[in-house]
Each structure stands twice: as structure tokens, then as C-alpha cells.
């Protein structure tokens, strides 16, 4: 968390604990702070403040957009999404399919990109909503979201984007776009975990699946998490100010990291389109190395990164994203994802590189010795 984000939210845990829905002035002070945060998030997204709905997380925002679209018209019960979405969309899509709702999963190519012609073909008269992520959380690959939204809206369906990874990293101007709904998560912006936003275009019909009090203009019932909303406002302000720098300096750190790895070790390949991706993400396949083993060695040396597989019920399942890109389970299992932020320094990256290169060499030597034995 950014220390100025913590400083901004602290008074709302101590002094200003009033309920924003209360009529007394102690509550209305707090309500004003929510509105300031709303305006700051709206500025980052290039939309109007009354299009911002505060939620508990990116997952809730994703679920809310899709559930709402399916409630609008009983004759539109088809959903289109991609094969590489975050589980907050994938598992939801699978659950909808089990309830009899038809879901079309768009494929991606080996660079992690969708084909807009596939999207054009997938949208039908009964399509309720298309949900496509703006930036992939494993590879950082960016989908052509504005063009996709135009295409989908021209065919009469609603368009949602899971922009959890993209917000604050790439410029977004929703006012000039055809996007109906967009999801944000606080903890990708140096804000606490457990707060998010659903952007809902002011003319788009939206039915909340949380039914109760009239908070958020009747669009999201439940007493507001004021400290975290205030924090998200500050984090959005900081992200907007830092975006230009991130796209130069954080990108330079990431590229230095990747280029040094490629030059120092054989058998390294970058997963995903190297040009068309977020500035902070690096996903590399390291042949001859099991990512789980590498992760343990790196964790011991204070380097936190993620593998290309997830442990589900005791089994290592290769990443659905890398598999959808057509890679083998072996390549997925030897892939590791590193993320960089504006708080990383060149010295940290160089230290990490030294540790990673030594760890890969060690694991490869063990493997060769085991094969020889
Ligand atoms: N969508 C994407 C692309 C993500 O990366 C994440 C979280 O990592 C989510 C959705 C879920 O967000 P949250 O953890 O706030 O529910």
C-alpha cells in the first residue's frame, strides 16, 4: 500500500466513523468524503462520478455486470467471453453454463490475442453481454477493448470489461467509448484489498443482485466501506499522476529484467505479445525448470513471483491462459510471472536477476544429474 493512501484512510477508521447514510452532520461529513473519492476514480476512468459504483472487489464487479445483463431480457440469455479470463469470469461462466445459459468462449492465438472476427461471429441476437478482460493478469497482453465494444454494441449486446489489471496502467477514457460496464479492484493500485468499483454507463440499464438499502444510488446495497473507498480515491489520484512515469520507467525495468534473462540463460521464452502488453508484467517460460521448485528457491531469497500452474486439490493444474495460447502443459509448468511497480528499483531488479539466474542454473544441474543417475 502507498503510505499516502494509508494516511488518507486512517481518519476514517478513527475520527470520522459516522454512517454516510445518517442524517446527522457527523454522517454527512463522511458522505462528502465518499463523493470526493468517487470524483477521483471518475477522473482516472474518464467518466462521470455518477457512473461509479463502489463494490467490495473486482470479483463482485464482474459478477454484478454479468448477472445484471442476464436479468434484463429473458430472450437474451447468451454470454460471450474469452478462454483466458480471470477465474472471477471463467468460474462464473462455468456456473452459468451449468444453469443452462449458453456461454461462448473466444479462443486466443499463441501471442495471447483474440481475433475480432471471432467476436463478430460469436455475438448473436440473443447475446446479453460480452465480457472481455482489458489486460491479462498472467501475461499482461492487452485486448483491443474499445474496438471490441464498438463491434458488440453495434450488434445490440451489452459490453463489459474486466479492467482490474489495466486501470492505472494504461490511459482509459470511458466517456469516448462504447463500454457499458468496467470492473476495477483496489489492490492493484496500491490500495487495500477488499474494495472495488463497477463503472456503469449512465444510460445502461443495471440491476444490482445485492438487494437491500439504497446506498450507491440504489445500485449496490450495503453500508459503504468508507475508509477503503477513501483509500481508493487517493490511490486512483496517485495512479493517474504516475501513469506516464510507469509506462516509461517501470517498462524500462521490466524490459531490462527480461532482456538480461534472455541474454544470460538459454531456453527462455517470453509468453505473450511483447509489444502489446502492460508495462509491468513479465511471464517467461524457463525450459528444464519446474516453476514450483523455482518459486520455493526464490521465496527463500525474498523474491515473490507466481508460477504457470495452480495447485488445485493437491494437483498442479497448468495455467488455463498458457494452455489456451496453445502451449504444452510442460511449458506452462515451467513458466513464471514477475510483476514490477513504481516502488521497485533498478538495484532490486539486478539483485533479483542474480538470484534467479543462479537458481535456474542450480535446478537445471540437479535435473541433469538426476537424469544421468
Ligand atoms: N480480474 C482480474 C484480471 C484480476 O487480476 C483479479 C485479481 O487478481 C480479479 C479480477 C479479482 O479481483 P478481486 O481480487 O478484487 O476480486
Coordinates of C-alpha atoms and ligand atoms in Angstrom, one line a residue:
X1 CA 0.0 0.0 0.0
X2 CA 1.1 3.5 -0.7
X3 CA 1.8 5.3 2.6
X4 CA -0.2 8.4 1.5
X5 CA -3.2 6.1 0.8
X6 CA -2.9 4.7 4.3
X7 CA -2.6 8.3 5.7
X8 CA -5.7 9.3 3.7
X9 CA -7.9 6.5 5.0
X10 CA -6.8 6.4 8.7
X11 CA -9.0 9.3 9.9
X12 CA -12.0 7.3 8.6
X13 CA -11.1 4.4 11.0
X14 CA -10.6 6.7 14.0
X15 CA -12.2 10.1 14.0
X16 CA -14.8 10.0 11.2
X17 CA -16.7 6.8 11.8
X18 CA -20.2 8.1 11.1
X19 CA -22.5 6.2 8.8
X20 CA -22.7 8.1 5.5
X21 CA -26.5 7.3 5.2
X22 CA -27.3 9.0 8.5
X23 CA -29.0 12.4 8.6
X24 CA -26.7 13.9 11.3
X25 CA -23.8 16.1 10.2
X26 CA -21.2 13.6 11.5
X27 CA -22.5 11.2 8.8
X28 CA -22.8 13.7 6.1
X29 CA -19.1 14.6 6.5
X30 CA -18.3 11.0 5.7
X31 CA -20.7 11.0 2.8
X32 CA -18.8 14.0 1.4
X33 CA -15.5 12.1 1.6
X34 CA -17.1 9.2 -0.5
X35 CA -18.2 11.8 -3.1
X36 CA -14.6 13.2 -3.3
X37 CA -13.3 9.6 -3.8
X38 CA -15.9 9.0 -6.4
X39 CA -14.9 12.1 -8.4
X40 CA -11.2 11.0 -8.2
X41 CA -12.0 7.5 -9.6
X42 CA -14.1 9.1 -12.3
X43 CA -11.2 11.3 -13.3
X44 CA -8.9 8.3 -13.6
X45 CA -11.5 6.5 -15.8
X46 CA -12.6 9.5 -17.8
X47 CA -16.3 9.2 -16.9
X48 CA -18.9 11.0 -14.8
X49 CA -18.8 10.5 -11.0
X50 CA -22.4 9.2 -11.0
X51 CA -21.3 6.3 -13.2
X52 CA -19.0 4.9 -10.4
X53 CA -20.5 2.3 -8.0
X54 CA -18.2 1.2 -5.1
X55 CA -18.1 -2.5 -4.5
X56 CA -16.2 -5.0 -2.3
X57 CA -13.8 -6.2 -5.0
X58 CA -13.2 -6.9 -8.7
X59 CA -14.9 -10.2 -8.5
X60 CA -18.1 -8.6 -7.2
X61 CA -18.0 -6.0 -10.0
X62 CA -17.5 -8.8 -12.7
X63 CA -20.4 -10.9 -11.2
X64 CA -22.7 -7.8 -10.9
X65 CA -22.3 -6.8 -14.6
X66 CA -23.0 -10.2 -16.0
X67 CA -25.8 -11.0 -13.5
X68 CA -27.5 -7.7 -14.3
X69 CA -27.3 -8.2 -18.1
X70 CA -29.0 -11.6 -17.8
X71 CA -31.8 -10.1 -15.7
X72 CA -32.7 -7.5 -18.3
X73 CA -34.2 -9.6 -21.1
X74 CA -35.3 -13.2 -20.9
X75 CA -34.8 -13.5 -24.7
X76 CA -31.1 -12.6 -24.3
X77 CA -29.5 -15.4 -22.3
X78 CA -26.2 -15.9 -24.2
X79 CA -22.9 -14.7 -22.8
X80 CA -19.6 -14.3 -24.8
X81 CA -16.2 -14.2 -23.1
X82 CA -12.7 -15.4 -23.7
X83 CA -10.8 -18.5 -22.7
X84 CA -8.1 -16.5 -20.8
X85 CA -10.2 -14.5 -18.4
X86 CA -9.5 -14.4 -14.6
X87 CA -11.4 -17.0 -12.6
X88 CA -13.8 -14.3 -11.5
X89 CA -15.2 -14.6 -15.0
X90 CA -14.3 -18.1 -16.0
X91 CA -15.8 -19.8 -12.9
X92 CA -18.9 -17.6 -13.2
X93 CA -19.3 -18.5 -16.9
X94 CA -19.0 -22.2 -16.0
X95 CA -21.6 -21.8 -13.2
X96 CA -24.0 -20.1 -15.7
X97 CA -23.4 -22.9 -18.2
X98 CA -24.4 -25.4 -15.5
X99 CA -27.6 -23.4 -15.1
X100 CA -28.4 -23.8 -18.8
X101 CA -27.1 -20.4 -20.0
X102 CA -25.1 -20.7 -23.2
X103 CA -21.6 -19.3 -23.0
X104 CA -19.2 -18.8 -26.0
X105 CA -15.5 -18.9 -25.1
X106 CA -13.4 -17.0 -27.6
X107 CA -10.0 -18.6 -28.3
X108 CA -6.7 -16.7 -28.3
X109 CA -3.6 -17.2 -30.6
X110 CA -0.1 -18.1 -29.4
X111 CA 0.6 -14.4 -28.6
X112 CA -2.5 -14.4 -26.3
X113 CA -4.6 -12.2 -28.6
X114 CA -8.3 -12.7 -29.6
X115 CA -9.4 -12.4 -33.2
X116 CA -12.1 -9.7 -33.7
X117 CA -13.6 -11.7 -36.5
X118 CA -14.3 -14.5 -34.0
X119 CA -16.0 -11.9 -31.7
X120 CA -18.1 -10.6 -34.6
X121 CA -19.2 -14.2 -35.4
X122 CA -19.9 -15.0 -31.7
X123 CA -22.4 -12.2 -31.0
X124 CA -25.9 -13.2 -31.7
X125 CA -29.4 -11.8 -31.5
X126 CA -29.8 -13.4 -28.1
X127 CA -26.4 -12.3 -26.7
X128 CA -27.0 -10.5 -23.4
X129 CA -23.4 -9.4 -22.7
X130 CA -19.9 -9.8 -23.9
X131 CA -17.2 -9.7 -21.2
X132 CA -13.6 -9.4 -22.2
X133 CA -10.6 -8.5 -20.0
X134 CA -8.7 -5.4 -20.9
X135 CA -5.3 -6.7 -19.7
X136 CA -4.5 -10.3 -18.9
X137 CA -3.4 -10.9 -15.3
X138 CA -0.9 -13.6 -16.3
X139 CA 0.7 -12.3 -19.4
X140 CA -0.2 -8.6 -19.4
X141 CA -1.5 -8.9 -23.0
X142 CA -4.0 -6.2 -23.9
X143 CA -7.1 -6.9 -25.8
X144 CA -8.5 -4.3 -28.3
X145 CA -11.3 -3.4 -25.9
X146 CA -12.5 -0.1 -27.5
X147 CA -12.9 -1.8 -30.9
X148 CA -14.5 -4.8 -29.4
X149 CA -17.0 -2.7 -27.5
X150 CA -18.0 -0.8 -30.7
X151 CA -18.5 -4.1 -32.5
X152 CA -20.6 -5.6 -29.8
X153 CA -22.7 -2.5 -29.2
X154 CA -23.4 -2.3 -33.0
X155 CA -24.9 -5.8 -32.7
X156 CA -27.2 -4.8 -29.8
X157 CA -25.5 -6.6 -26.9
X158 CA -24.0 -5.0 -23.7
X159 CA -20.2 -4.9 -23.3
X160 CA -18.3 -5.4 -20.0
X161 CA -14.6 -5.3 -19.5
X162 CA -12.7 -6.7 -16.5
X163 CA -10.1 -3.9 -16.4
X164 CA -8.7 -4.9 -13.0
X165 CA -5.2 -5.1 -14.4
X166 CA -5.4 -2.3 -16.8
X167 CA -6.7 0.6 -14.7
X168 CA -4.0 2.9 -13.6
X169 CA -1.6 1.4 -16.1
X170 CA -3.0 2.5 -19.5
X171 CA -5.0 5.6 -20.3
X172 CA -8.8 5.0 -20.2
X173 CA -11.4 7.5 -21.3
X174 CA -14.8 5.8 -20.9
X175 CA -16.7 8.9 -22.0
X176 CA -15.4 8.4 -25.5
X177 CA -16.0 4.6 -25.6
X178 CA -18.9 2.2 -26.1
X179 CA -18.2 0.3 -22.9
X180 CA -21.2 -0.2 -20.7
X181 CA -19.6 -1.7 -17.7
X182 CA -16.0 -1.9 -16.4
X183 CA -14.5 -3.5 -13.2
X184 CA -11.8 -2.2 -11.0
X185 CA -10.0 -3.7 -8.0
X186 CA -8.3 -1.5 -5.4
X187 CA -5.4 -3.7 -4.5
X188 CA -3.9 -3.4 -8.0
X189 CA -3.5 0.3 -7.3
X190 CA -1.5 0.2 -4.0
X191 CA -4.8 0.4 -2.1
X192 CA -6.2 -2.1 0.5
X193 CA -7.6 -5.4 -0.7
X194 CA -11.4 -5.7 -0.5
X195 CA -12.6 -2.7 -2.3
X196 CA -13.5 -2.3 -6.0
X197 CA -15.6 -0.3 -8.5
X198 CA -18.1 -1.1 -11.1
X199 CA -18.4 1.6 -13.7
X200 CA -21.9 1.5 -15.2
X201 CA -22.6 3.9 -18.1
X202 CA -25.4 6.3 -17.0
X203 CA -27.7 5.2 -19.8
X204 CA -27.1 1.5 -19.4
X205 CA -29.7 -0.5 -17.5
X206 CA -28.3 -2.0 -14.4
X207 CA -30.0 -4.4 -11.8
X208 CA -28.0 -5.0 -8.7
X209 CA -28.0 -8.5 -7.4
X210 CA -27.4 -7.2 -3.9
X211 CA -30.8 -6.1 -2.7
X212 CA -31.3 -4.1 0.5
X213 CA -30.6 -0.5 1.4
X214 CA -30.5 2.4 -1.0
X215 CA -26.7 3.0 -0.9
X216 CA -24.8 3.9 -4.1
X217 CA -28.0 5.4 -5.6
X218 CA -29.8 2.1 -5.1
X219 CA -27.3 0.3 -7.3
X220 CA -25.3 -1.5 -4.5
X221 CA -27.0 -2.2 -1.2
X222 CA -24.9 -2.4 1.9
X223 CA -23.2 0.1 4.2
X224 CA -20.2 1.6 2.5
X225 CA -16.7 0.6 3.4
X226 CA -15.8 4.3 3.9
X227 CA -12.0 4.0 4.8
X228 CA -11.3 1.8 1.8
X229 CA -13.4 3.9 -0.6
X230 CA -11.5 7.0 0.6
X231 CA -8.2 5.0 0.1
X232 CA -9.3 4.0 -3.4
X233 CA -9.9 7.7 -4.3
X234 CA -6.4 8.6 -3.2
X235 CA -4.9 5.5 -5.0
X236 CA -6.7 6.5 -8.2
X237 CA -5.4 10.0 -7.9
X238 CA -1.8 8.7 -7.4
X239 CA -2.2 6.2 -10.3
X240 CA -3.3 8.9 -12.7
X241 CA -0.3 11.0 -11.7
X242 CA 2.2 8.1 -12.0
X243 CA 0.9 6.5 -15.2
X244 CA 3.2 8.4 -17.6
X245 CA 6.2 7.5 -15.5
X246 CA 5.1 3.9 -15.1
X247 CA 4.9 3.5 -18.9
X248 CA 8.5 4.7 -19.2
X249 CA 10.3 3.8 -16.0
X250 CA 8.5 0.6 -14.9
X251 CA 8.5 -0.6 -18.5
X252 CA 12.3 0.0 -18.7
X253 CA 12.8 -2.0 -15.5
X254 CA 10.7 -4.9 -16.9
X255 CA 12.5 -4.8 -20.3
X256 CA 15.9 -4.7 -18.6
X257 CA 14.8 -7.7 -16.5
X258 CA 13.6 -9.7 -19.5
X259 CA 16.5 -8.8 -21.8
X260 CA 19.0 -9.7 -19.2
X261 CA 17.3 -13.1 -18.5
X262 CA 17.2 -13.8 -22.3
X263 CA 20.9 -12.9 -22.7
X264 CA 22.1 -14.8 -19.6
X265 CA 20.2 -18.1 -19.9
X266 CA 19.4 -20.5 -22.8
X267 CA 15.9 -21.9 -23.2
X268 CA 14.0 -18.7 -22.0
X269 CA 10.9 -17.6 -23.9
X270 CA 8.6 -14.7 -23.2
X271 CA 4.9 -15.8 -23.0
X272 CA 2.6 -13.3 -24.7
X273 CA 2.9 -10.5 -27.2
X274 CA 5.9 -8.5 -26.1
X275 CA 4.8 -5.2 -27.7
X276 CA 1.1 -5.2 -26.9
X277 CA 1.1 -5.7 -23.2
X278 CA 1.1 -3.9 -19.8
X279 CA 4.4 -2.2 -18.9
X280 CA 4.8 -4.1 -15.6
X281 CA 4.3 -7.8 -16.4
X282 CA 6.8 -10.4 -17.5
X283 CA 5.8 -14.0 -18.0
X284 CA 8.7 -16.3 -19.0
X285 CA 9.0 -20.0 -19.8
X286 CA 12.2 -21.4 -18.5
X287 CA 12.9 -24.8 -20.1
X288 CA 14.1 -27.6 -17.9
X289 CA 12.7 -25.9 -14.7
X290 CA 9.6 -26.7 -12.7
X291 CA 8.2 -23.4 -11.7
X292 CA 7.1 -24.7 -8.3
X293 CA 10.7 -25.6 -7.4
X294 CA 11.9 -22.3 -8.7
X295 CA 9.3 -20.4 -6.7
X296 CA 10.4 -22.1 -3.4
X297 CA 14.1 -21.2 -4.0
X298 CA 13.1 -17.6 -4.9
X299 CA 10.8 -17.3 -1.9
X300 CA 13.7 -18.3 0.4
X301 CA 15.6 -15.3 -1.0
X302 CA 12.8 -12.9 -0.7
X303 CA 11.5 -12.8 -4.3
X304 CA 7.8 -13.2 -4.7
X305 CA 6.5 -14.4 -8.0
X306 CA 3.9 -16.7 -9.5
X307 CA 4.0 -20.0 -11.3
X308 CA 2.3 -21.0 -14.5
X309 CA 0.2 -23.5 -12.6
X310 CA -2.1 -23.5 -9.7
X311 CA -2.4 -26.1 -7.0
X312 CA -6.0 -27.4 -7.1
X313 CA -6.9 -30.3 -4.8
X314 CA -3.2 -31.3 -4.4
X315 CA -2.6 -31.4 -8.1
X316 CA -0.7 -28.9 -10.2
X317 CA -3.0 -27.7 -12.9
X318 CA -1.2 -25.9 -15.8
X319 CA -2.3 -22.3 -16.3
X320 CA -5.5 -22.1 -18.4
X321 CA -4.2 -18.9 -20.0
X322 CA -0.9 -20.6 -21.3
X323 CA -2.8 -23.7 -22.3
X324 CA -5.3 -21.6 -24.3
X325 CA -2.4 -20.0 -26.0
X326 CA -1.5 -23.4 -27.3
X327 CA 1.4 -24.2 -25.1
X328 CA 2.2 -27.6 -23.7
X329 CA 1.5 -28.4 -20.1
X330 CA 5.3 -28.7 -19.7
X331 CA 5.8 -25.1 -20.9
X332 CA 3.0 -23.9 -18.6
X333 CA 4.6 -25.7 -15.7
X334 CA 8.0 -24.1 -16.4
X335 CA 6.5 -20.6 -16.7
X336 CA 6.9 -17.9 -14.1
X337 CA 5.3 -14.5 -13.8
X338 CA 7.1 -11.4 -12.4
X339 CA 5.4 -8.1 -11.8
X340 CA 7.1 -4.7 -11.3
X341 CA 5.8 -1.5 -9.8
X342 CA 6.8 2.1 -9.3
X343 CA 8.3 1.1 -5.9
X344 CA 10.8 -1.3 -7.5
X345 CA 14.4 0.0 -8.1
X346 CA 17.0 -1.0 -10.7
X347 CA 19.2 -2.3 -7.8
X348 CA 16.4 -4.6 -6.6
X349 CA 15.8 -5.9 -10.2
X350 CA 19.6 -6.5 -10.6
X351 CA 19.7 -8.4 -7.3
X352 CA 16.7 -10.5 -8.3
X353 CA 18.2 -11.3 -11.6
X354 CA 21.4 -12.6 -10.0
X355 CA 19.3 -14.8 -7.6
X356 CA 17.0 -16.1 -10.4
X357 CA 19.9 -16.9 -12.8
X358 CA 21.7 -18.8 -10.1
X359 CA 18.5 -20.7 -9.0
X360 CA 17.7 -21.7 -12.6
X361 CA 21.3 -23.0 -13.1
X362 CA 21.1 -24.9 -9.9
X363 CA 17.8 -26.6 -10.8
X364 CA 19.0 -27.4 -14.3
X365 CA 22.2 -29.0 -12.8
X366 CA 20.1 -31.1 -10.4
X367 CA 17.9 -32.2 -13.2
X368 CA 20.8 -33.2 -15.4
X369 CA 22.4 -35.1 -12.5
X370 CA 19.1 -36.9 -11.8
X371 CA 18.7 -37.9 -15.4
X372 CA 22.4 -39.1 -15.6
X373 CA 21.9 -41.2 -12.4
Ligands
LIG1 N1 -9.8 -9.8 -12.6 C1 -8.5 -9.8 -12.8 C2 -7.9 -9.7 -14.2 C3 -7.7 -10.0 -11.7 O1 -6.3 -10.0 -11.9 C4 -8.2 -10.1 -10.4 C5 -7.4 -10.3 -9.2 O2 -6.2 -10.6 -9.2 C6 -9.6 -10.1 -10.3 C7 -10.4 -10.0 -11.4 C8 -10.3 -10.3 -9.0 O3 -10.2 -9.1 -8.2 P1 -10.5 -9.2 -6.6 O4 -9.5 -10.0 -6.0 O5 -10.5 -7.7 -6.2 O6 -11.9 -9.8 -6.5

